[in-house]
Tab-separated table of C-alpha atoms and ligand atoms in Angstrom:
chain	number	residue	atom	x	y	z
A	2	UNK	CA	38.864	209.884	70.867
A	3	UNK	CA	40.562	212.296	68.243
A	4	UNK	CA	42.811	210.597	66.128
A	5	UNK	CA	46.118	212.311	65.433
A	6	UNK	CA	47.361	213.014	61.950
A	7	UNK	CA	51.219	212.388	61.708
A	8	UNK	CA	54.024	211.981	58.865
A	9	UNK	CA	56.366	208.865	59.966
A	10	UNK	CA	59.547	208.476	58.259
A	11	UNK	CA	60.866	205.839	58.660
A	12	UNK	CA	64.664	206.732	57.541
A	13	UNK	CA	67.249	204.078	56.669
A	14	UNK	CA	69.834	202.195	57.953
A	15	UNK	CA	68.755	201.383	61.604
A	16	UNK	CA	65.434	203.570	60.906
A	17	UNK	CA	63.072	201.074	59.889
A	18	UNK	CA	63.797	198.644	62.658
A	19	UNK	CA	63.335	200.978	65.322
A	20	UNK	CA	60.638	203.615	63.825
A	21	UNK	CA	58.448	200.139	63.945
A	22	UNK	CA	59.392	199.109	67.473
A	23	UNK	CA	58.375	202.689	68.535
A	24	UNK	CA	55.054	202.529	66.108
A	25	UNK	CA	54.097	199.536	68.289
A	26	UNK	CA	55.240	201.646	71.586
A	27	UNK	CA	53.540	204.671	70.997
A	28	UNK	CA	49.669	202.460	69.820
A	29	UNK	CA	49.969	200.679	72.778
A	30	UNK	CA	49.299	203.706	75.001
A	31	UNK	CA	45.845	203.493	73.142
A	32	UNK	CA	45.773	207.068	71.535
A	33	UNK	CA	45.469	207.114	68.183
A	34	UNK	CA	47.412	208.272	65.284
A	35	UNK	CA	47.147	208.337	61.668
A	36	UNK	CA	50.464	208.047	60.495
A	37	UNK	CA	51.050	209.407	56.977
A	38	UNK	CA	54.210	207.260	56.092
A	39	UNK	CA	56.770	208.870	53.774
A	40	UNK	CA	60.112	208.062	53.220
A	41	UNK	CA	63.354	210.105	51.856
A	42	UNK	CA	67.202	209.787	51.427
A	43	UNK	CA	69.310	207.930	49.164
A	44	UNK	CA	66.965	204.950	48.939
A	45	UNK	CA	64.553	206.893	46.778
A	46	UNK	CA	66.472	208.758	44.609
A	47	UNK	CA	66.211	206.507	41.691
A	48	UNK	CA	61.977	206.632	42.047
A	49	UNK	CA	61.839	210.853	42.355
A	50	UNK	CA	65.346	212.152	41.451
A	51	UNK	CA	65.460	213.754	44.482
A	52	UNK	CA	66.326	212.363	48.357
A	53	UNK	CA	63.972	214.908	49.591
A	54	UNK	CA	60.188	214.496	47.522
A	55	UNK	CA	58.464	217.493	47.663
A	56	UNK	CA	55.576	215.015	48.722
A	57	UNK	CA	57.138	214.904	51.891
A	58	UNK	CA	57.849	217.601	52.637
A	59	UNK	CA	54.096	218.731	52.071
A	60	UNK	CA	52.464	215.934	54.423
A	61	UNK	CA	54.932	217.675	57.106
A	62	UNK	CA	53.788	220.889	56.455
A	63	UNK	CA	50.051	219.963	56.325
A	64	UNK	CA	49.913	217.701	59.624
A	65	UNK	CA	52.143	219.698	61.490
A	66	UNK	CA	54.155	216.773	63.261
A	67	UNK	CA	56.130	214.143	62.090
A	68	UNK	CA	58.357	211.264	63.493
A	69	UNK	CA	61.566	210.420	61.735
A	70	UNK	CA	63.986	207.666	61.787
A	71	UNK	CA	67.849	208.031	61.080
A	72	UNK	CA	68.725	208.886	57.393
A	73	UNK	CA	71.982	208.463	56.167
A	74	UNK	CA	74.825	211.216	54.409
A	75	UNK	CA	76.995	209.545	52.117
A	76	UNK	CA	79.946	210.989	52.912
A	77	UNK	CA	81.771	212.940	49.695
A	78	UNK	CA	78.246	211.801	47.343
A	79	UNK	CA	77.941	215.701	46.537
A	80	UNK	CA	74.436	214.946	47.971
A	81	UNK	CA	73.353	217.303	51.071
A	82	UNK	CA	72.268	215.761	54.323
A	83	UNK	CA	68.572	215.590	54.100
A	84	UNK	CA	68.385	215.605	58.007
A	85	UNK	CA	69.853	219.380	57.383
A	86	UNK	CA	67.634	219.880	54.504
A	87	UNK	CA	64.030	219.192	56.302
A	88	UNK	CA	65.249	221.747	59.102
A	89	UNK	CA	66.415	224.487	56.580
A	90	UNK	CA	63.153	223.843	54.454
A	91	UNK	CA	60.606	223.508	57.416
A	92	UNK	CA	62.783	226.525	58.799
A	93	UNK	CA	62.955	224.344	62.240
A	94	UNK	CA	65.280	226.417	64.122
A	95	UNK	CA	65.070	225.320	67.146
A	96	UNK	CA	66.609	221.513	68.524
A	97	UNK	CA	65.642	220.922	71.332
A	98	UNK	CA	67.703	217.430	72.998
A	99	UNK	CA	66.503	216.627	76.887
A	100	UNK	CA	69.513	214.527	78.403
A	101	UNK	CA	68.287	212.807	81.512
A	102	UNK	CA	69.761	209.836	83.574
A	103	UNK	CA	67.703	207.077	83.998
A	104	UNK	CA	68.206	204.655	87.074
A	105	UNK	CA	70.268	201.526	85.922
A	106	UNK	CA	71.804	202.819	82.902
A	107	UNK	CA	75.691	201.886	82.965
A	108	UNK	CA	77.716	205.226	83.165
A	109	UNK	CA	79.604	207.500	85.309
A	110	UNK	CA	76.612	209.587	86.482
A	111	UNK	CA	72.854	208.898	87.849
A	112	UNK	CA	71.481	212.285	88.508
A	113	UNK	CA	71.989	214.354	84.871
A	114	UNK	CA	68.972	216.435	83.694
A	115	UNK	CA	70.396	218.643	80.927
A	116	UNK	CA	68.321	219.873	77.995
A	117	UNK	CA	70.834	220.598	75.349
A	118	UNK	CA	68.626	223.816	73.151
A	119	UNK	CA	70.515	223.866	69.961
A	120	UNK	CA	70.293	226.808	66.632
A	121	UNK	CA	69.480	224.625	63.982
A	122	UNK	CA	69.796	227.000	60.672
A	123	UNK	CA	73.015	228.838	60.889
A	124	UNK	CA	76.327	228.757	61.620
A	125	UNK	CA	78.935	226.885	59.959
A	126	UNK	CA	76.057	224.852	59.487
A	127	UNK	CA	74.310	227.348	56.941
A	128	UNK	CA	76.077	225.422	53.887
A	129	UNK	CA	77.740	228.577	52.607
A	130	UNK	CA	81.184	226.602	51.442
A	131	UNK	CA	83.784	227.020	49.067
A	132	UNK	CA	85.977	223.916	47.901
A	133	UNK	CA	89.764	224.642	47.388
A	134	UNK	CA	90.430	225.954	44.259
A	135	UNK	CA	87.312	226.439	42.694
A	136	UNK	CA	86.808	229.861	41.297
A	137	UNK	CA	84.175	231.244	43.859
A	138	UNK	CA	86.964	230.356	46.593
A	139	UNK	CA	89.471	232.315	44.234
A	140	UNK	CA	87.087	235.174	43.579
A	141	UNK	CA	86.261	235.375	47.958
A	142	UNK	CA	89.846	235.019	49.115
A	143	UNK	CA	91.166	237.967	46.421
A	144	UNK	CA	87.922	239.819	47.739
A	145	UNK	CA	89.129	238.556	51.477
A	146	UNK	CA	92.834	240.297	50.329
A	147	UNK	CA	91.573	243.215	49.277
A	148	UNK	CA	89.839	243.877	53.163
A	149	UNK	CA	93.575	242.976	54.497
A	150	UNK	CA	92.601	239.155	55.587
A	151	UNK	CA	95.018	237.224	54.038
A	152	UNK	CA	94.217	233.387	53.683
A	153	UNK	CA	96.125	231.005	51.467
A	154	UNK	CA	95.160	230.404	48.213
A	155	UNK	CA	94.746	226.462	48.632
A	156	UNK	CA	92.105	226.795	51.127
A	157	UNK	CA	88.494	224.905	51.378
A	158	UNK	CA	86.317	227.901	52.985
A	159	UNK	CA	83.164	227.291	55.155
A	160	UNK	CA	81.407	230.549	56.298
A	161	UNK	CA	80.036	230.966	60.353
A	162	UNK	CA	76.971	233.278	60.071
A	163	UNK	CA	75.543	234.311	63.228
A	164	UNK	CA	72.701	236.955	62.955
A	165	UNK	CA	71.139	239.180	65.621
A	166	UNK	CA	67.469	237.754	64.451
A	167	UNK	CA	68.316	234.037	64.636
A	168	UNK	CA	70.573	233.994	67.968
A	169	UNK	CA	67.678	236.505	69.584
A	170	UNK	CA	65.371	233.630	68.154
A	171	UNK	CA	67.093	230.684	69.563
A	172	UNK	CA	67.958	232.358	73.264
A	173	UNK	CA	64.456	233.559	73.827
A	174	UNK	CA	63.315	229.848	73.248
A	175	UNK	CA	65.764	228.684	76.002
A	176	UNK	CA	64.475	231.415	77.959
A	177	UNK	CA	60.792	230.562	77.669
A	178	UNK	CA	61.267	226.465	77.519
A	179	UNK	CA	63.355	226.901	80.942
A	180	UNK	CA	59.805	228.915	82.242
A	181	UNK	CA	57.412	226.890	81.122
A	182	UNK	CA	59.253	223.915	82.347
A	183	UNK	CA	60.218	225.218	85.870
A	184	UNK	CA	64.002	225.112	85.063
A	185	UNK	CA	66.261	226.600	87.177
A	186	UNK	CA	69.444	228.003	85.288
A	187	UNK	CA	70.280	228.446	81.161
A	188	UNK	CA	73.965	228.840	80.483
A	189	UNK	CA	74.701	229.971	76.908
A	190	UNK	CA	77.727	228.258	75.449
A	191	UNK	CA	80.604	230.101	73.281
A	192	UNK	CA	83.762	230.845	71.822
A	193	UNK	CA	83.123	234.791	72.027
A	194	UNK	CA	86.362	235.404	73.108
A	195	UNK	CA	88.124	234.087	69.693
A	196	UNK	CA	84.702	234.711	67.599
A	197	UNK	CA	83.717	238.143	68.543
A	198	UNK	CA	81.657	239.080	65.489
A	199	UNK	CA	79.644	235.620	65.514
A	200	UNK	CA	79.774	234.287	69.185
A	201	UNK	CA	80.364	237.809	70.156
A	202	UNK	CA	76.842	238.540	69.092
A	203	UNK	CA	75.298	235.338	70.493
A	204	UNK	CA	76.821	236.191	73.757
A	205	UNK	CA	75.837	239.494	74.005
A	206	UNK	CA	71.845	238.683	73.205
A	207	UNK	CA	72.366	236.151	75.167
A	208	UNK	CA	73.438	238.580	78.273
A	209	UNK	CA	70.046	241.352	77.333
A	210	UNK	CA	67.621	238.660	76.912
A	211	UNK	CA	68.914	237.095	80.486
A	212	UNK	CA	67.550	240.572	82.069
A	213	UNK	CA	63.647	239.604	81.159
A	214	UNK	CA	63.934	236.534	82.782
A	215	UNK	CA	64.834	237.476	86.694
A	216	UNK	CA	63.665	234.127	88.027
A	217	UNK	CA	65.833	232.456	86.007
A	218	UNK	CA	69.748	232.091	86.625
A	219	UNK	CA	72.056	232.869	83.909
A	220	UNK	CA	75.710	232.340	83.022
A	221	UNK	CA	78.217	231.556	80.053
A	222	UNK	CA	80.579	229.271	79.329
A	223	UNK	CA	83.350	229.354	76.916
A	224	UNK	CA	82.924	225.691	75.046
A	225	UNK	CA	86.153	224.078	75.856
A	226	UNK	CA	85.716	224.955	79.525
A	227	UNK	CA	82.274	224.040	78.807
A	228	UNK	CA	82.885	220.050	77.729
A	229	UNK	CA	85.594	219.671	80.790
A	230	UNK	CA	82.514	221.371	83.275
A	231	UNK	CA	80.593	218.792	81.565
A	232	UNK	CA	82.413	215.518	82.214
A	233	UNK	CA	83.864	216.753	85.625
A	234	UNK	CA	80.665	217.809	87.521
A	235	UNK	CA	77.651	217.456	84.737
A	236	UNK	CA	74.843	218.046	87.827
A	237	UNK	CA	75.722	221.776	87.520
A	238	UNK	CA	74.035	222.178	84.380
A	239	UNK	CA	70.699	222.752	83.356
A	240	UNK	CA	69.187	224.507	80.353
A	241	UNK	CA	72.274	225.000	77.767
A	242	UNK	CA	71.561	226.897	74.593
A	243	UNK	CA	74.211	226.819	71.902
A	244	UNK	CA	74.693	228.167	68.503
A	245	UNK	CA	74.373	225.527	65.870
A	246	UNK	CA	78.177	223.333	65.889
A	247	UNK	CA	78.904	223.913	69.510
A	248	UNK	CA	74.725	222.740	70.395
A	249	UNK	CA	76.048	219.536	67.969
A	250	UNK	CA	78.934	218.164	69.476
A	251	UNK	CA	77.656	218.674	73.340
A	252	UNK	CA	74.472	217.051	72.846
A	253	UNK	CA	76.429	214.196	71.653
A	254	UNK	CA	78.795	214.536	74.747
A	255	UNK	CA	75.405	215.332	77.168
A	256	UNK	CA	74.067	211.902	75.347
A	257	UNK	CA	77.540	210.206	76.734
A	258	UNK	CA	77.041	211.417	80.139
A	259	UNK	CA	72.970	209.717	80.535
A	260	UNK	CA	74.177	206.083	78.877
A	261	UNK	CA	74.820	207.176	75.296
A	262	UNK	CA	72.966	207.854	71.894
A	263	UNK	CA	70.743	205.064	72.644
A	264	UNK	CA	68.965	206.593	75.046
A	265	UNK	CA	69.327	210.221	73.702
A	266	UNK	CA	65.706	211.528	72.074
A	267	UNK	CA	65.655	215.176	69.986
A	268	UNK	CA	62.968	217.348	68.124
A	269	UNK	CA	63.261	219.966	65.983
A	270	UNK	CA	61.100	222.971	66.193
A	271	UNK	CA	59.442	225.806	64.369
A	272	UNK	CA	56.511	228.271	64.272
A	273	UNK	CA	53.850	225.341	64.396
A	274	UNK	CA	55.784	222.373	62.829
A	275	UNK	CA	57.986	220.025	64.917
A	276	UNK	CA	59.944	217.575	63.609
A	277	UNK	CA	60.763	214.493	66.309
A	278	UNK	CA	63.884	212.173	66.008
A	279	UNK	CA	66.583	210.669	68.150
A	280	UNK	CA	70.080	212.232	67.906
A	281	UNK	CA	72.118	209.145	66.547
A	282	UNK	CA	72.213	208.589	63.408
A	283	UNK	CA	71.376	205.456	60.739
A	284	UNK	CA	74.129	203.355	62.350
A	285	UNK	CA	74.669	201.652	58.996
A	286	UNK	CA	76.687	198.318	60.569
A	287	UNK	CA	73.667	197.138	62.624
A	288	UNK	CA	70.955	197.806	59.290
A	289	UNK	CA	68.736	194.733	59.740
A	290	UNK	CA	70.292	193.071	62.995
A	291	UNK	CA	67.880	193.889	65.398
A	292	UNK	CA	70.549	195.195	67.361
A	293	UNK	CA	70.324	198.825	67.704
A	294	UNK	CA	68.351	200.186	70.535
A	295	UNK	CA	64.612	202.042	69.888
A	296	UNK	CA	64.721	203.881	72.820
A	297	UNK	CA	66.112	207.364	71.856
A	298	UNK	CA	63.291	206.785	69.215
A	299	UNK	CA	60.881	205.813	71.606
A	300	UNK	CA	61.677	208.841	73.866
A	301	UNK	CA	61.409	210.998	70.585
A	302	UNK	CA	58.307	209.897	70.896
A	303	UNK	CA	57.504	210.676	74.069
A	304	UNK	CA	58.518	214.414	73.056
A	305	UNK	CA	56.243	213.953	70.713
A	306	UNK	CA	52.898	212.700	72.566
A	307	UNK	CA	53.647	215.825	75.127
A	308	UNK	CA	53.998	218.010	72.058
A	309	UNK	CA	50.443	216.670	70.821
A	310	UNK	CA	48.963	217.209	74.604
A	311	UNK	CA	49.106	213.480	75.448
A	312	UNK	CA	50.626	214.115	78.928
A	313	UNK	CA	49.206	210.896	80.437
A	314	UNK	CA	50.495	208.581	77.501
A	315	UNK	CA	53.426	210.299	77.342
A	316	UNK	CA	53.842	209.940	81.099
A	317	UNK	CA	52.992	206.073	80.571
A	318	UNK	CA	55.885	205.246	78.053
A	319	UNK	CA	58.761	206.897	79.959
A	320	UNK	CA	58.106	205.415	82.664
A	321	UNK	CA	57.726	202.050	81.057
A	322	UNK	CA	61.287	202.831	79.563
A	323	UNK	CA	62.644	203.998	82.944
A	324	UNK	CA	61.399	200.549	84.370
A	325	UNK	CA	63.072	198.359	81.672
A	326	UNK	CA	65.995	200.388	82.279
A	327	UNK	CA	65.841	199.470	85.713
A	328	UNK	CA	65.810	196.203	85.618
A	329	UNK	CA	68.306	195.652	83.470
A	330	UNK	CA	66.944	192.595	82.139
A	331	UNK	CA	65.355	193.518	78.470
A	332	UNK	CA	67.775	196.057	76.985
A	333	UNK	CA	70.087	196.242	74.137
A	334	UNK	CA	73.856	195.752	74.205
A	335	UNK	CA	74.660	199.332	75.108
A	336	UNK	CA	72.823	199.275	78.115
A	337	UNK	CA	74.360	196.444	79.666
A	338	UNK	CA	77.444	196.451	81.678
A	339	UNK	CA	80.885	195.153	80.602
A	340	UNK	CA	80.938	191.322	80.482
A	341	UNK	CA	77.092	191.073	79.928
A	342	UNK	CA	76.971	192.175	76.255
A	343	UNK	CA	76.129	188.554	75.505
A	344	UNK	CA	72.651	188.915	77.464
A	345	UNK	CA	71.458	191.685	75.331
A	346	UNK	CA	68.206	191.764	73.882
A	347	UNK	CA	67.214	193.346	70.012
A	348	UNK	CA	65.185	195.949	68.819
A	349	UNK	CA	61.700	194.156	69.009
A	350	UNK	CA	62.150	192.309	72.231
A	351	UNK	CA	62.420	195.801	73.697
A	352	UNK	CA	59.706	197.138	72.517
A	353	UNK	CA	57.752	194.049	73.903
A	354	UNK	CA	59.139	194.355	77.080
A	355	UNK	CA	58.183	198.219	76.937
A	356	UNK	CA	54.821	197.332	76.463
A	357	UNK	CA	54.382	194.715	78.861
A	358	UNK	CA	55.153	197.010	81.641
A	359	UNK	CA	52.781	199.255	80.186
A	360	UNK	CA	49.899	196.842	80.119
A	361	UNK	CA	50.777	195.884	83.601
A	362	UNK	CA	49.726	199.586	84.767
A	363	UNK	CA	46.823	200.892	86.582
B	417	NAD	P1	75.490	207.039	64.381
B	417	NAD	O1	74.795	207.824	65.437
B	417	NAD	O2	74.673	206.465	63.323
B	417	NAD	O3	76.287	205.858	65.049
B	417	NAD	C1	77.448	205.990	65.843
B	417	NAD	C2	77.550	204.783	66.756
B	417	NAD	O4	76.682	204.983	67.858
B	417	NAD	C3	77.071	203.474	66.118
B	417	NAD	O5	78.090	202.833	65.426
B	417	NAD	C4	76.621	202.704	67.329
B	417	NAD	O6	77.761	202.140	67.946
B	417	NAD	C5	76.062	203.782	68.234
B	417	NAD	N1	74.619	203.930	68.078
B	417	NAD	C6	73.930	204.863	67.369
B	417	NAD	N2	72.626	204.688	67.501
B	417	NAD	C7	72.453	203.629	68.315
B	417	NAD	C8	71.308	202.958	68.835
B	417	NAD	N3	70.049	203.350	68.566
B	417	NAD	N4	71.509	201.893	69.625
B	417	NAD	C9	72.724	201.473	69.937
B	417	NAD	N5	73.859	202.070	69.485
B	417	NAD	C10	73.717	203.133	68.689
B	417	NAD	O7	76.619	208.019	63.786
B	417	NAD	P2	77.508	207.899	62.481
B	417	NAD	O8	78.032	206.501	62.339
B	417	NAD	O9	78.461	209.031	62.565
B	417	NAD	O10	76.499	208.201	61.295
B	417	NAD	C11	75.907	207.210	60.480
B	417	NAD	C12	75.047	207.919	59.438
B	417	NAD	O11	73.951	208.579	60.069
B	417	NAD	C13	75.804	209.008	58.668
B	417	NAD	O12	75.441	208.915	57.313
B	417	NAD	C14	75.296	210.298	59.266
B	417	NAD	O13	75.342	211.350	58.347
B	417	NAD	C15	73.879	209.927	59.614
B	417	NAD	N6	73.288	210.747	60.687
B	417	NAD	C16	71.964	211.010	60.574
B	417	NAD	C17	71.334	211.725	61.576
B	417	NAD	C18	69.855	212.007	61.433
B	417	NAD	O14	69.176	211.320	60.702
B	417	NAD	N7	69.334	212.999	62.119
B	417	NAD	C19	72.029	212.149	62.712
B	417	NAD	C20	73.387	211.816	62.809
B	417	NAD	C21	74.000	211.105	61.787
């Protein structure tokens, strides 16, 4: 059986915990990896000077795949996210975040299928900022004066690029991934009507690319109308594909709607790498507890095994996941109801449940 080479990070925080439960997960479906494990953020900045090695980022680029855990951003450091830094370097412009219900999950809804497709490289996200009263800000809001856009002179200045090339990129993804995947509708999300230069543009791509795709349904959806839609009737929605801050802040909201970031898997994608990692983050006040729950991991995962063509093991741990879910029994404290926190489970009892179910399959 070919062996599968893959770069495992296994991030901080939460990371380590749950990148192992999901190690153990994903080698219990029998195919077999050979995980290059590298590790970045804060926690190795003494050793290489940088939270990002170069090493790293070359074991990515040569196997093609990688898994990642959580890493944290110290907030106000002056040190970048490296979570923002892999996708700008590994140009993965493309996050893709399924949102599904699964039976026995606590929350308002049991019949959500949304698959949030998010730009991942621009934006206000494109890390062109000014900080108040520095002189590029100075030198950009005299230059800002001089076109007749007058903004005060004790402003902090982020920049929202939008370009024709990366919104045609991200839309025609949404397009094809709703295709391939026998989706139904793909409703690009906006503020066009406020942002006509930037969302203007994504909207009207958004509108000419919808024409090559007769079989599948298209609107738009202005984003505040969008999150009320959302949490008022959620089943409407299918395929949503949103430039970079708007694709942020809804998958978190989509997560919300299926049981929370928990259960809430992502991967980021580019011409022939993919990057695979829940969307939560390193949840700093459970490090070491075994508290958190693997499952958005494990379902990363799962991304991941379809991604590498292993439809039948991928099949094999969701469904395992769907059937702990189910029962209720062996899940972490966000996936029990109110009043039954006290019976919840931790990290590696979960993944031992997972793979019980799985060995009790034909
Ligand atoms: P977070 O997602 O880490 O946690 C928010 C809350 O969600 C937690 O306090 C916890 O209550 C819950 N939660 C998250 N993951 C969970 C899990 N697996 N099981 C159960 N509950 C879970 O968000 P945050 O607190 O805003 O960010 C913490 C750090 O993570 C920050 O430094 C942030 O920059 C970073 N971050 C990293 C990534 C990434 O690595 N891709 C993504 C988001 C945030």
């Amino acid at each position: 059986m070919e062996s599968h080479n893959i770069t495992l990070i296994p991030g901080d925080g939460i990371g380590p915990e749950l990148t192992d439960a999901t190690r153990r997960v994903l080698e219990a479906t029998g195919v077999k990896f050979n995980w290059d494990i590298v590790h970045a953020g804060t926690d190795v900045m003494a050793e290489y000077g940088t939270p990002l090695p170069q090493h790293v980022l070359d074991s990515i680029r040569k196997n093609k795949v990688a898994l990642k855990g959580p890493i944290t951003t110290p907030v106000g450091s002056g040190f970048r996210s490296v979570n923002v830094a892999l996708r700008k370097e590994l140009e993965l412009y493309c996050c893709l975040r399924p949102c599904k219900s699964y039976a026995g999950t606590p929350t308002l809804y049991n019949d959500v299928d949304i698959v949030v497709v998010r730009e991942n490289m621009e934006d206000l996200y494109a890390g062109i900022e000014f900080e108040k009263g520095s002189a590029d800000a100075g030198r950009l809001i005299s230059f800002l004066g001089e076109l007749g856009a007058n903004v005060r002179p004790d402003s902090g200045i982020s920049i929202k690029p939008l370009s024709e090339f990366g919104c045609r990129r991200i839309v025609r993804f949404a397009f094809e991934y709703a295709r391939a995947n026998k989706r139904r509708k793909v409703t690009a999300v906006h503020k066009a009507n406020i942002m006509k230069f930037s969302d203007g543009l994504f909207l009207a791509i958004s509108r000419e690319l919808a024409q090559s795709y007769h079989e599948i349904e298209f609107e738009d959806r202005i984003v505040d109308n969008m999150t009320m839609q959302l949490v008022k009737k959620p089943q409407q929605f299918d395929v949503l594909v949103c430039p970079n801050l708007y694709g942020d802040i809804i998958s978190d909201l989509c997560a919300g709607l299926v049981g929370g970031l928990g259960v809430a898997p992502g991967a980021n994608l580019g011409d022939g790498i993919a990057l695979f990692e829940p969307t939560h983050g390193s949840a700093p006040k459970y490090k070491g507890m075994n508290k958190a729950n693997p499952m958005a991991m494990m379902l990363s995962g799962v991304l991941m095994l379809r991604h590498i063509n292993e439809t039948a093991a991928a099949d094999k741990v969701e469904k395992a996941i769907a059937a702990v879910i189910a029962d209720g029994q062996n899940v972490t404290y966000d996936l029990k109801r109110d009043g039954e926190q006290c019976n919840a489970i931790g990290t590696a009892q979960v993944a031992d449940a997972i793979i019980d179910v799985m060995h009790k399959m034909p």
